[in-house]
Amino acid sequence: MSVAAIPADRRLAVEALLDDYVQALDGDRLEDWPELFLEDGLYKVVSRENVALGLPAPLVYYYSRGMMRDRVTAIRDALTFEPLYIRHLVSGPRISGGDGAWNARSNFAIFQTSEEGRTRRYAVGEYCDRIVDTRQGLRFAERIVTLDSFAVYNLIAVPL
Amino acid sequence: MADLDALPQQWPTDDFTRIPYRLFRDEAVYRREQQRLFAGPHWNYLCIEAELPAPGDFLVSYVGERQVVVQRTEDGEITAFLNSCAHRGAQLVRCLRGNATSHTCAYHQWCFGTHGELIGVPQQRGVKGAGGMPKDFDKQSHGLRMLRVESYKGLIFATFSEEAPSIYDYLGPSIRPEIDRIFDRPVKVLGYYRQLVPANWKLYLENVKDPYHAGLLHLFHVTFGIYRPTMSGRVTMDSTKGHSILRTADIGEENAEVTSVYAGIDKYREDYRLNDPSLFDVAPDYDDRVTNMIMTIFPNLMLGQVANTFQTRHVRPKGLREFELYWTYLGFEGEDAEATEGKLRQSNFIGPAGYISLEDGEAGRLVQIGVDRRDPEDCSIVQMGGRGPIEDQDTLATEVALRGFWKHYAEAMDMPAAGIAT
């Protein structure tokens, strides 16, 4: 199905979900992040190196909203990492599909800024999404994050 | 190197309970490590044999900062060479992995075989009767810089030194049985992780030799029973004290005991429950109840088991204040889809995003920035588990394996503390 065939209001709804995702992370409203997924939603971060080699090991592999909530709890209460501001730049998505289910692909760059205001380029890659309509609105059935910058600067604490 | 001459006097104690911070911030120390450790009589991990299954398979690895190519030859042998052309020094192999039975330099097309031998020099006899190499140019004496290569249970090591003992003896009788335990069946690679940690490479070795921090920094795995200081634990070292094994086993200890150890530590939450605990719901690969095993091979390899995950972690120095932690995540050849799926789920424990190991990157960063602001003569305090002789211990409340590392490091760097028996 061509891009032009997607009704404008549906396209806007998909783009709004993608934006909600960015706002939840950049705005430090991490508790909102799992709620953007289905109960059995998939969130996976893979390195471009492993993908190119056909190797399965993911960097992050959460296959339920519960696991995503657990990550948020750990970030808030248990994990030790550098406090940073983060900012996503996401390209306009390429959207396909229809009838209540869409595929979306977009490029991202994530910047980290220290408490003293120094910014570094942290991560670059691609989001590959499967989005479905539910009674509560659009949700991610899956978001696969392919990391070009797979030589990770120190660590990944907050989701990409 | 004048400033280094002062270093032997800078170990304030002869039992390595004080570690001078300048070892993490002195360029002269770093340069000396590249010579004494990474070009000296020590074995450096390169990769595992399963990564080179077919003749001609090669990959790029590192010995210290120096990039080397390791390769399976036409005859099935493993060779390794410094990745620099014998002619003008250009990087010879230009991709990280591949298959080739000869390597041709991009610059002047000099061509080398899998044993490093120089096969071809274009225009050696000149063009139209003019130019060319001198008549006495001997290809046989212009091969690549080769390394000695040996392997143990599929782990491939290399050294630039002729003096290093065999890898079998280098690992020794205390270390080999644990490698035998892990590699009791053929392995396969599930993937790689790379983590660029802004810290001196030795801070990672200190970290993984330190069971004391594990139950205090890593509250996640304390809470979920992968590791607790009340578990049965043992620190074993080889005769040089440079290699070590930290092993913890689940002995079904009482929760009340755990709670008393954590009295006053508000990060420990007895009431913490996972919404989705299925990543713990994976059948163990071994029936010995070992939940955590961290082995280090001097100078810069870690081989680890965390629950059902098995990895090599190669600590690759990238300058004084940065290292790449290069993880090779292993599964077993022939394991069923469910076992592999279990390992993929448990990848959430390890790698740069892993619940446990992300914090080790942060520990390295915090120590490096803290140490950089100290006075040059300041030292760390390493005496959990006691002072004096450096011996195996049956406790996790110990830092003795760090002292063992520094003892062997001091000998290898030729900066011994006064009075230390070698």
Coordinates of C-alpha atoms in Angstrom, one line a residue:
Chain A
M1 CA 0.0 0.0 0.0
S2 CA 1.4 3.4 -0.9
V3 CA 2.1 6.0 1.7
A4 CA -0.5 8.3 0.0
A5 CA -3.3 5.8 0.6
I6 CA -3.1 6.2 4.5
P7 CA -5.7 8.7 5.6
A8 CA -4.3 11.9 7.0
D9 CA -5.9 11.4 10.5
R10 CA -4.4 7.9 10.8
R11 CA -1.0 9.2 9.7
L12 CA -1.2 11.9 12.3
A13 CA -2.2 9.4 15.0
V14 CA 0.9 7.2 14.2
E15 CA 3.1 10.3 14.3
A16 CA 1.5 11.3 17.7
L17 CA 2.4 7.9 19.2
L18 CA 6.0 8.3 18.0
D19 CA 6.1 11.8 19.5
D20 CA 4.6 10.6 22.8
Y21 CA 7.5 8.1 23.0
V22 CA 10.1 10.8 22.6
Q23 CA 8.3 13.1 25.1
A24 CA 8.1 10.3 27.7
L25 CA 11.9 9.7 27.6
D26 CA 13.2 13.3 27.0
G27 CA 10.8 14.7 29.5
D28 CA 11.9 12.1 32.2
R29 CA 8.3 10.7 32.4
L30 CA 9.6 7.1 32.2
E31 CA 6.5 5.7 33.8
D32 CA 4.6 6.6 30.7
W33 CA 6.9 4.7 28.4
P34 CA 5.6 1.1 29.1
E35 CA 2.1 2.3 28.6
L36 CA 2.7 3.1 25.0
F37 CA 3.1 -0.7 24.3
L38 CA 0.6 -3.5 24.2
E39 CA 0.6 -5.8 27.3
D40 CA 2.6 -8.4 25.3
G41 CA 4.5 -5.7 23.4
L42 CA 8.1 -6.2 22.3
Y43 CA 10.9 -3.7 22.9
K44 CA 14.2 -4.9 21.6
V45 CA 17.5 -3.1 21.1
V46 CA 19.9 -4.8 18.6
S47 CA 23.4 -3.8 17.4
R48 CA 23.8 -3.3 13.7
E49 CA 27.0 -5.4 13.9
N50 CA 25.0 -8.5 15.2
V51 CA 22.3 -7.9 12.6
A52 CA 24.8 -7.8 9.8
L53 CA 26.4 -11.0 11.1
G54 CA 23.0 -12.7 11.5
L55 CA 23.6 -13.2 15.3
P56 CA 20.6 -13.1 17.6
A57 CA 21.9 -11.6 20.9
P58 CA 20.0 -8.4 21.7
L59 CA 21.2 -5.6 24.0
V60 CA 17.8 -5.3 25.5
Y61 CA 14.9 -7.7 25.1
Y62 CA 11.6 -7.0 26.8
Y63 CA 8.6 -9.0 25.6
S64 CA 6.0 -7.6 28.0
R65 CA 4.8 -4.3 29.4
G66 CA 5.6 -5.8 32.9
M67 CA 9.3 -6.1 31.9
M68 CA 9.3 -2.5 30.8
R69 CA 7.7 -1.4 34.1
D70 CA 10.4 -3.5 35.9
R71 CA 13.1 -1.6 34.0
V72 CA 11.5 1.8 35.0
T73 CA 11.4 0.7 38.7
A74 CA 15.1 -0.4 38.5
I75 CA 16.1 2.9 36.9
R76 CA 14.2 4.8 39.6
D77 CA 15.3 2.7 42.6
A78 CA 18.1 0.4 42.0
L79 CA 20.5 1.2 39.1
T80 CA 23.5 3.4 39.5
F81 CA 24.3 5.6 36.4
E82 CA 25.2 9.2 35.5
P83 CA 22.3 11.7 35.8
L84 CA 21.9 13.1 32.3
Y85 CA 19.4 15.0 30.2
I86 CA 18.5 13.3 27.0
R87 CA 17.2 14.6 23.7
H88 CA 16.0 12.6 20.7
L89 CA 16.0 13.9 17.1
V90 CA 13.8 11.6 15.1
S91 CA 13.3 11.7 11.3
G92 CA 9.9 11.9 9.7
P93 CA 8.6 8.3 9.7
R94 CA 8.0 6.1 6.6
I95 CA 4.6 4.6 7.3
S96 CA 2.9 1.7 5.6
G97 CA 0.0 -0.6 6.3
G98 CA -3.6 0.1 7.2
D99 CA -6.7 -1.6 8.7
G100 CA -5.7 -1.0 12.2
A101 CA -2.0 -2.0 11.9
W102 CA 0.9 0.0 10.6
N103 CA 4.6 -0.3 10.1
A104 CA 6.7 2.7 10.7
R105 CA 10.4 3.3 10.3
S106 CA 12.4 6.4 11.4
N107 CA 16.0 7.3 12.0
F108 CA 17.1 8.7 15.4
A109 CA 19.9 10.5 17.1
I110 CA 20.1 10.8 20.8
F111 CA 22.2 13.4 22.6
Q112 CA 23.1 13.3 26.3
T113 CA 23.8 16.4 28.3
S114 CA 25.5 16.4 31.6
E115 CA 24.4 18.3 34.7
E116 CA 27.1 20.8 33.8
G117 CA 25.7 21.3 30.3
R118 CA 28.1 19.4 28.2
T119 CA 26.4 17.6 25.3
R120 CA 27.7 14.5 23.5
R121 CA 26.3 12.5 20.7
Y122 CA 25.2 9.3 22.4
A123 CA 23.4 7.0 20.0
V124 CA 22.4 6.8 16.3
G125 CA 20.2 4.2 14.7
E126 CA 16.8 3.3 13.4
Y127 CA 13.4 2.6 14.9
C128 CA 11.3 -0.1 13.2
D129 CA 7.8 -0.3 14.6
R130 CA 4.7 -2.3 14.4
I131 CA 1.8 -0.2 15.6
V132 CA -1.8 -1.3 16.2
D133 CA -5.1 0.4 17.0
T134 CA -6.6 -0.5 20.4
R135 CA -9.6 0.9 22.3
Q136 CA -7.2 3.1 24.2
G137 CA -5.6 4.4 21.1
L138 CA -2.6 3.5 19.1
R139 CA 0.1 1.3 20.8
F140 CA 3.4 -0.3 19.9
A141 CA 3.1 -4.0 19.2
E142 CA 6.8 -3.9 18.8
R143 CA 9.6 -1.4 18.5
I144 CA 13.0 -2.8 17.3
V145 CA 15.8 -0.3 17.9
T146 CA 18.8 -1.0 15.6
L147 CA 21.9 0.7 17.0
D148 CA 24.4 1.9 14.5
S149 CA 26.5 3.3 17.4
F150 CA 26.9 -0.2 18.9
A151 CA 30.2 0.7 20.5
V152 CA 28.1 2.1 23.4
Y153 CA 29.4 5.0 25.3
N154 CA 29.7 3.5 28.8
L155 CA 26.2 2.1 29.3
I156 CA 22.5 2.1 28.4
A157 CA 20.3 2.8 31.4
V158 CA 17.2 4.7 30.1
P159 CA 15.5 3.1 27.1
L160 CA 16.7 4.4 23.7
Chain B
M1 CA 60.9 7.3 31.5
A2 CA 62.6 9.1 34.4
D3 CA 59.4 9.5 36.3
L4 CA 58.8 5.8 36.2
D5 CA 62.1 5.0 38.0
A6 CA 60.5 6.5 41.1
L7 CA 57.6 4.0 40.9
P8 CA 59.1 1.0 42.8
Q9 CA 59.3 3.2 45.9
Q10 CA 55.7 4.2 45.5
W11 CA 54.1 1.0 46.7
P12 CA 53.6 2.1 50.3
T13 CA 53.1 -1.5 51.5
D14 CA 54.8 -4.7 50.3
D15 CA 51.5 -6.7 50.5
F16 CA 49.7 -4.6 47.9
T17 CA 47.1 -3.3 50.3
R18 CA 47.8 0.3 49.0
I19 CA 47.5 0.9 45.2
P20 CA 49.0 4.2 43.9
Y21 CA 46.4 6.1 41.9
R22 CA 49.0 7.2 39.4
L23 CA 48.9 3.7 37.9
F24 CA 45.5 4.8 36.4
R25 CA 46.6 8.3 35.2
D26 CA 50.3 8.2 34.2
E27 CA 51.2 8.1 30.5
A28 CA 54.6 6.6 31.2
V29 CA 52.9 3.7 33.1
Y30 CA 50.6 3.1 30.1
R31 CA 53.4 3.1 27.6
R32 CA 55.3 0.6 29.8
E33 CA 52.3 -1.7 30.0
Q34 CA 52.2 -1.8 26.2
Q35 CA 55.8 -3.1 26.3
R36 CA 56.0 -5.2 29.4
L37 CA 52.5 -6.7 29.5
F38 CA 51.2 -6.7 26.0
A39 CA 54.5 -7.3 24.3
G40 CA 56.0 -9.2 27.2
P41 CA 55.9 -12.9 28.2
H42 CA 52.1 -13.1 28.8
W43 CA 49.3 -14.6 26.7
N44 CA 46.6 -12.3 25.3
Y45 CA 43.2 -13.6 24.4
L46 CA 42.2 -13.1 20.7
C47 CA 39.0 -15.0 20.1
I48 CA 37.4 -18.4 20.3
E49 CA 38.0 -21.2 17.7
A50 CA 34.3 -21.4 16.9
E51 CA 34.6 -17.9 15.3
L52 CA 37.1 -19.4 12.7
P53 CA 35.4 -22.6 11.6
A54 CA 36.7 -22.8 8.0
P55 CA 40.1 -22.6 6.4
G56 CA 40.8 -19.0 5.4
D57 CA 38.4 -17.5 8.1
F58 CA 40.0 -14.5 9.8
L59 CA 39.0 -11.8 12.2
V60 CA 40.6 -8.7 13.7
S61 CA 41.5 -8.6 17.4
Y62 CA 43.8 -6.7 19.7
V63 CA 46.9 -7.4 21.8
G64 CA 47.0 -4.3 24.0
E65 CA 46.5 -1.4 21.6
R66 CA 47.9 -3.2 18.7
Q67 CA 45.5 -4.6 16.1
V68 CA 46.3 -8.2 15.0
V69 CA 44.6 -10.5 12.5
V70 CA 44.0 -14.1 13.6
Q71 CA 43.3 -16.7 11.0
R72 CA 42.7 -20.3 10.2
T73 CA 45.1 -21.5 7.5
E74 CA 44.5 -23.8 4.6
D75 CA 45.8 -26.6 6.9
G76 CA 43.5 -25.8 9.7
E77 CA 46.2 -24.2 11.9
I78 CA 45.6 -20.9 13.7
T79 CA 48.1 -18.1 12.9
A80 CA 48.1 -14.4 13.9
F81 CA 50.0 -11.4 12.6
L82 CA 50.3 -7.7 13.3
N83 CA 47.9 -5.9 11.0
S84 CA 50.6 -3.8 9.2
C85 CA 52.1 -4.3 5.8
A86 CA 55.8 -5.4 5.7
H87 CA 56.5 -2.8 3.0
R88 CA 55.4 0.7 4.2
G89 CA 53.4 -0.2 7.2
A90 CA 49.8 0.4 6.0
Q91 CA 47.0 -1.5 7.6
L92 CA 46.9 -4.7 5.6
V93 CA 43.5 -6.3 6.4
R94 CA 40.7 -3.7 6.1
C95 CA 37.6 -5.4 7.4
L96 CA 36.9 -7.0 10.8
R97 CA 36.0 -10.5 9.6
G98 CA 36.2 -12.5 6.4
N99 CA 37.6 -15.4 4.5
A100 CA 40.8 -15.3 2.4
T101 CA 43.9 -17.4 2.0
S102 CA 46.0 -14.4 1.1
H103 CA 46.0 -10.7 2.0
T104 CA 46.9 -8.0 -0.4
C105 CA 47.9 -4.5 0.7
A106 CA 45.7 -1.8 -0.9
Y107 CA 48.7 0.6 -1.2
H108 CA 51.2 -1.3 -3.5
Q109 CA 49.5 -4.7 -3.8
W110 CA 52.1 -6.6 -1.8
C111 CA 50.5 -10.0 -1.1
F112 CA 51.0 -12.2 1.9
G113 CA 50.0 -15.8 2.7
T114 CA 48.3 -17.1 5.8
H115 CA 51.7 -17.8 7.5
G116 CA 52.7 -14.2 6.9
E117 CA 55.0 -15.1 4.0
L118 CA 55.5 -12.4 1.3
I119 CA 54.1 -14.0 -1.9
G120 CA 54.1 -11.2 -4.4
V121 CA 55.7 -7.8 -5.0
P122 CA 54.3 -6.0 -8.2
Q123 CA 57.0 -4.7 -10.5
Q124 CA 59.7 -6.4 -8.5
R125 CA 61.9 -6.6 -11.6
G126 CA 60.9 -3.1 -12.8
V127 CA 58.9 -1.9 -15.8
K128 CA 60.4 -2.0 -19.3
G129 CA 63.7 -2.9 -17.9
A130 CA 64.0 0.1 -15.5
G131 CA 63.4 0.5 -11.8
G132 CA 62.2 -2.4 -9.6
M133 CA 63.6 -3.8 -6.4
P134 CA 67.4 -4.4 -5.9
K135 CA 68.4 -7.8 -7.3
D136 CA 69.3 -9.1 -3.8
F137 CA 65.8 -8.3 -2.4
D138 CA 64.7 -11.5 -0.7
K139 CA 60.9 -12.0 -0.2
Q140 CA 61.6 -14.6 2.5
S141 CA 63.0 -12.1 4.9
H142 CA 60.1 -9.6 4.5
G143 CA 57.1 -11.4 5.9
L144 CA 54.6 -10.1 8.3
R145 CA 55.2 -9.7 12.0
M146 CA 53.8 -13.0 13.3
L147 CA 52.7 -13.8 16.9
R148 CA 53.0 -17.1 18.7
V149 CA 49.5 -18.6 18.9
E150 CA 48.2 -21.4 21.2
S151 CA 44.7 -22.4 22.3
Y152 CA 43.1 -24.1 25.3
K153 CA 39.6 -25.6 25.1
G154 CA 38.9 -23.4 22.1
L155 CA 40.1 -20.1 23.6
I156 CA 42.8 -18.7 21.3
F157 CA 45.7 -16.7 22.9
A158 CA 48.7 -15.0 21.3
T159 CA 51.9 -13.5 22.4
F160 CA 54.7 -11.4 20.9
S161 CA 57.2 -13.1 23.3
E162 CA 59.3 -16.3 22.8
E163 CA 59.7 -16.5 26.6
A164 CA 56.1 -17.1 27.5
P165 CA 55.5 -20.7 28.8
S166 CA 52.9 -22.8 27.0
I167 CA 49.3 -21.6 27.4
Y168 CA 48.6 -24.8 29.3
D169 CA 51.2 -24.0 31.9
Y170 CA 50.4 -20.3 31.8
L171 CA 46.8 -21.0 32.9
G172 CA 48.0 -23.5 35.5
P173 CA 46.2 -26.2 37.5
S174 CA 44.0 -23.8 39.5
I175 CA 42.4 -22.2 36.5
R176 CA 42.2 -24.9 33.9
P177 CA 39.4 -27.0 35.7
E178 CA 37.0 -24.0 35.6
I179 CA 37.6 -23.5 31.9
D180 CA 37.0 -27.3 31.5
R181 CA 33.7 -26.9 33.4
I182 CA 32.4 -24.2 31.1
F183 CA 33.8 -25.6 27.8
D184 CA 32.6 -29.1 28.4
R185 CA 30.6 -28.9 25.2
P186 CA 31.1 -27.0 21.9
V187 CA 30.2 -23.4 21.9
K188 CA 28.7 -21.0 19.4
V189 CA 28.6 -17.2 19.2
L190 CA 25.2 -15.6 20.0
G191 CA 26.5 -12.1 19.4
Y192 CA 28.9 -9.3 20.4
Y193 CA 28.6 -6.3 22.6
R194 CA 30.9 -3.3 22.7
Q195 CA 31.1 -0.9 25.6
L196 CA 33.4 2.1 25.6
V197 CA 34.2 2.8 29.2
P198 CA 35.8 6.2 30.1
A199 CA 38.3 4.6 32.5
N200 CA 41.7 3.0 32.7
W201 CA 41.5 -0.6 31.6
K202 CA 42.9 -1.9 35.0
L203 CA 39.9 -0.4 36.8
Y204 CA 37.8 -3.1 35.0
L205 CA 40.1 -5.8 36.1
E206 CA 39.9 -4.6 39.7
N207 CA 36.1 -4.5 39.4
V208 CA 35.6 -8.1 38.2
K209 CA 38.1 -9.4 40.8
D210 CA 36.1 -7.7 43.6
P211 CA 33.2 -9.7 45.1
Y212 CA 32.9 -7.1 47.8
H213 CA 31.2 -4.5 45.5
A214 CA 29.0 -7.1 43.8
G215 CA 26.3 -7.2 46.5
L216 CA 26.5 -3.5 47.3
L217 CA 26.6 -1.7 43.9
H218 CA 24.5 -4.3 42.1
L219 CA 21.3 -4.2 44.1
F220 CA 19.3 -5.8 41.3
H221 CA 21.0 -9.1 41.5
V222 CA 21.0 -9.2 45.3
T223 CA 17.3 -8.6 45.3
F224 CA 16.7 -11.4 42.8
G225 CA 19.1 -13.9 44.2
I226 CA 21.8 -14.1 41.5
Y227 CA 24.4 -13.0 44.0
R228 CA 24.3 -12.4 47.7
P229 CA 27.2 -11.9 50.1
T230 CA 25.7 -14.7 52.2
M231 CA 26.0 -17.2 49.4
S232 CA 28.7 -19.8 49.4
G233 CA 31.6 -18.1 47.8
R234 CA 35.2 -18.7 47.0
V235 CA 38.1 -16.8 45.6
T236 CA 40.8 -18.9 43.9
M237 CA 44.0 -17.7 42.4
D238 CA 46.8 -19.4 40.4
S239 CA 50.4 -19.6 41.7
T240 CA 51.3 -16.2 40.2
K241 CA 48.2 -14.6 41.7
G242 CA 47.6 -12.9 38.4
H243 CA 44.6 -15.0 37.4
S244 CA 41.6 -15.5 39.6
I245 CA 38.2 -17.2 39.9
L246 CA 35.3 -15.8 41.9
R247 CA 32.6 -18.4 42.3
T248 CA 29.2 -18.1 44.1
A249 CA 26.7 -20.9 44.5
D250 CA 23.1 -20.8 45.7
I251 CA 22.9 -22.7 48.9
G252 CA 19.4 -21.7 49.7
E253 CA 20.3 -19.4 52.5
E254 CA 17.7 -17.9 54.8
N255 CA 16.3 -14.5 53.8
A256 CA 16.5 -13.3 57.4
E257 CA 20.3 -13.6 57.2
V258 CA 20.4 -11.6 54.0
T259 CA 18.3 -8.9 55.6
S260 CA 20.6 -8.6 58.5
V261 CA 23.6 -8.1 56.2
Y262 CA 21.8 -5.3 54.5
A263 CA 20.6 -3.6 57.7
G264 CA 21.0 0.1 57.2
I265 CA 21.5 -0.1 53.4
D266 CA 18.3 1.5 52.2
K267 CA 18.9 0.5 48.6
Y268 CA 18.1 -3.1 49.5
R269 CA 14.4 -3.8 49.2
E270 CA 13.1 -7.0 50.6
D271 CA 9.7 -6.3 49.2
Y272 CA 10.8 -5.8 45.6
R273 CA 9.0 -8.0 43.2
L274 CA 9.2 -8.2 39.4
N275 CA 6.1 -7.6 37.3
D276 CA 7.5 -10.2 34.9
P277 CA 10.0 -12.6 36.4
S278 CA 10.1 -14.8 33.4
L279 CA 13.7 -14.0 32.7
F280 CA 14.6 -16.0 35.8
D281 CA 12.5 -18.8 34.6
V282 CA 15.2 -20.5 32.6
A283 CA 16.5 -24.0 33.2
P284 CA 20.2 -23.9 34.3
D285 CA 22.9 -25.3 32.0
Y286 CA 24.8 -27.0 34.8
D287 CA 23.5 -28.8 37.9
D288 CA 26.1 -27.4 40.3
R289 CA 24.1 -24.4 41.5
V290 CA 26.8 -22.0 40.5
T291 CA 25.0 -18.7 39.9
N292 CA 28.0 -16.5 39.2
M293 CA 31.5 -17.3 38.1
I294 CA 34.0 -14.6 37.1
M295 CA 37.4 -15.7 35.9
T296 CA 40.2 -13.4 34.9
I297 CA 43.2 -14.4 32.9
F298 CA 46.2 -12.0 33.3
P299 CA 46.5 -9.4 31.8
N300 CA 43.1 -8.6 30.3
L301 CA 40.6 -11.4 29.7
M302 CA 37.5 -12.0 31.7
L303 CA 35.5 -15.2 31.3
G304 CA 32.2 -15.1 33.0
Q305 CA 29.0 -17.0 33.9
V306 CA 26.1 -15.0 35.2
A307 CA 23.0 -17.3 35.6
N308 CA 22.8 -18.9 32.2
T309 CA 24.9 -16.4 30.3
F310 CA 28.4 -17.2 29.3
Q311 CA 30.7 -14.7 27.8
T312 CA 34.3 -13.7 27.2
R313 CA 35.0 -10.1 28.0
H314 CA 38.1 -8.7 26.3
V315 CA 39.4 -5.6 28.0
R316 CA 40.9 -3.6 25.1
P317 CA 42.9 -0.5 26.2
K318 CA 42.2 2.5 24.0
G319 CA 44.5 5.0 25.6
L320 CA 45.2 5.8 29.3
R321 CA 41.6 6.7 30.1
E322 CA 39.4 4.6 27.9
F323 CA 38.9 0.9 27.1
E324 CA 36.6 -1.1 24.9
L325 CA 34.9 -4.0 26.7
Y326 CA 34.4 -6.4 23.9
W327 CA 31.9 -9.1 24.8
T328 CA 31.5 -12.4 23.0
Y329 CA 28.2 -13.9 24.1
L330 CA 28.3 -17.7 23.9
G331 CA 25.7 -20.4 23.5
F332 CA 26.2 -24.1 23.1
E333 CA 26.3 -25.9 19.8
G334 CA 23.3 -28.2 19.5
E335 CA 21.3 -26.7 22.4
D336 CA 17.5 -26.6 21.6
A337 CA 15.6 -23.4 20.7
E338 CA 14.2 -23.1 24.2
A339 CA 17.7 -23.0 25.8
T340 CA 18.8 -20.4 23.2
E341 CA 15.7 -18.3 23.9
G342 CA 16.5 -18.5 27.6
K343 CA 20.0 -17.1 26.9
L344 CA 18.5 -14.3 24.8
R345 CA 16.2 -13.4 27.6
Q346 CA 19.0 -13.4 30.1
S347 CA 21.0 -11.1 27.8
N348 CA 19.1 -8.5 29.9
F349 CA 21.6 -9.2 32.7
I350 CA 24.7 -8.5 30.7
G351 CA 26.3 -6.2 28.1
P352 CA 26.2 -2.4 28.2
A353 CA 22.5 -2.3 28.9
G354 CA 22.4 -5.3 31.3
Y355 CA 20.9 -4.9 34.7
I356 CA 24.2 -6.0 36.3
S357 CA 27.0 -5.0 34.0
L358 CA 25.8 -1.5 33.1
E359 CA 26.8 -0.4 36.6
D360 CA 30.4 -1.7 36.2
G361 CA 30.8 0.8 33.4
E362 CA 29.6 3.5 35.7
A363 CA 31.9 2.3 38.5
G364 CA 34.9 2.6 36.2
R365 CA 33.8 6.2 35.2
L366 CA 33.3 7.3 38.8
V367 CA 36.7 5.9 39.9
Q368 CA 38.6 7.4 37.0
I369 CA 37.2 10.9 37.5
G370 CA 37.7 10.6 41.3
V371 CA 41.3 9.4 41.0
D372 CA 42.1 12.1 38.5
R373 CA 41.5 14.8 41.1
R374 CA 43.7 13.2 43.8
D375 CA 47.3 14.0 44.7
P376 CA 49.8 11.9 42.8
E377 CA 51.1 10.0 45.9
D378 CA 47.6 9.1 47.0
C379 CA 46.6 5.4 47.2
S380 CA 43.5 3.2 47.3
I381 CA 42.9 1.0 50.3
V382 CA 42.6 -2.7 49.4
Q383 CA 42.4 -4.8 52.5
M384 CA 39.0 -6.4 52.8
G385 CA 39.9 -10.0 53.6
G386 CA 42.9 -8.9 55.5
R387 CA 46.6 -7.9 55.1
G388 CA 49.7 -10.1 54.6
P389 CA 49.9 -13.2 52.5
I390 CA 47.8 -13.4 49.3
E391 CA 45.9 -16.6 49.5
D392 CA 42.6 -18.2 48.4
Q393 CA 39.7 -17.3 50.6
D394 CA 36.2 -18.8 51.3
T395 CA 34.3 -15.5 51.6
L396 CA 32.9 -12.9 49.3
A397 CA 33.8 -10.1 51.8
T398 CA 37.3 -9.8 50.3
E399 CA 39.5 -7.9 47.9
V400 CA 42.3 -10.4 48.0
A401 CA 42.2 -11.1 44.3
L402 CA 42.9 -7.4 43.6
R403 CA 46.0 -7.7 45.7
G404 CA 47.0 -10.8 43.7
F405 CA 46.5 -8.9 40.4
W406 CA 48.7 -6.0 41.6
K407 CA 51.4 -8.4 42.9
H408 CA 51.7 -10.0 39.5
Y409 CA 51.4 -6.7 37.7
A410 CA 54.2 -5.2 39.8
E411 CA 56.4 -8.2 38.9
A412 CA 55.5 -8.0 35.2
M413 CA 56.1 -4.3 35.1
D414 CA 59.4 -4.7 36.9
M415 CA 58.3 -2.3 39.7
P416 CA 58.2 -4.7 42.7
A417 CA 57.4 -3.5 46.2
A418 CA 60.3 -3.8 48.6
G419 CA 60.4 -7.1 50.3
I420 CA 57.9 -8.9 48.2
A421 CA 58.8 -12.6 47.6
T422 CA 58.6 -13.4 43.9

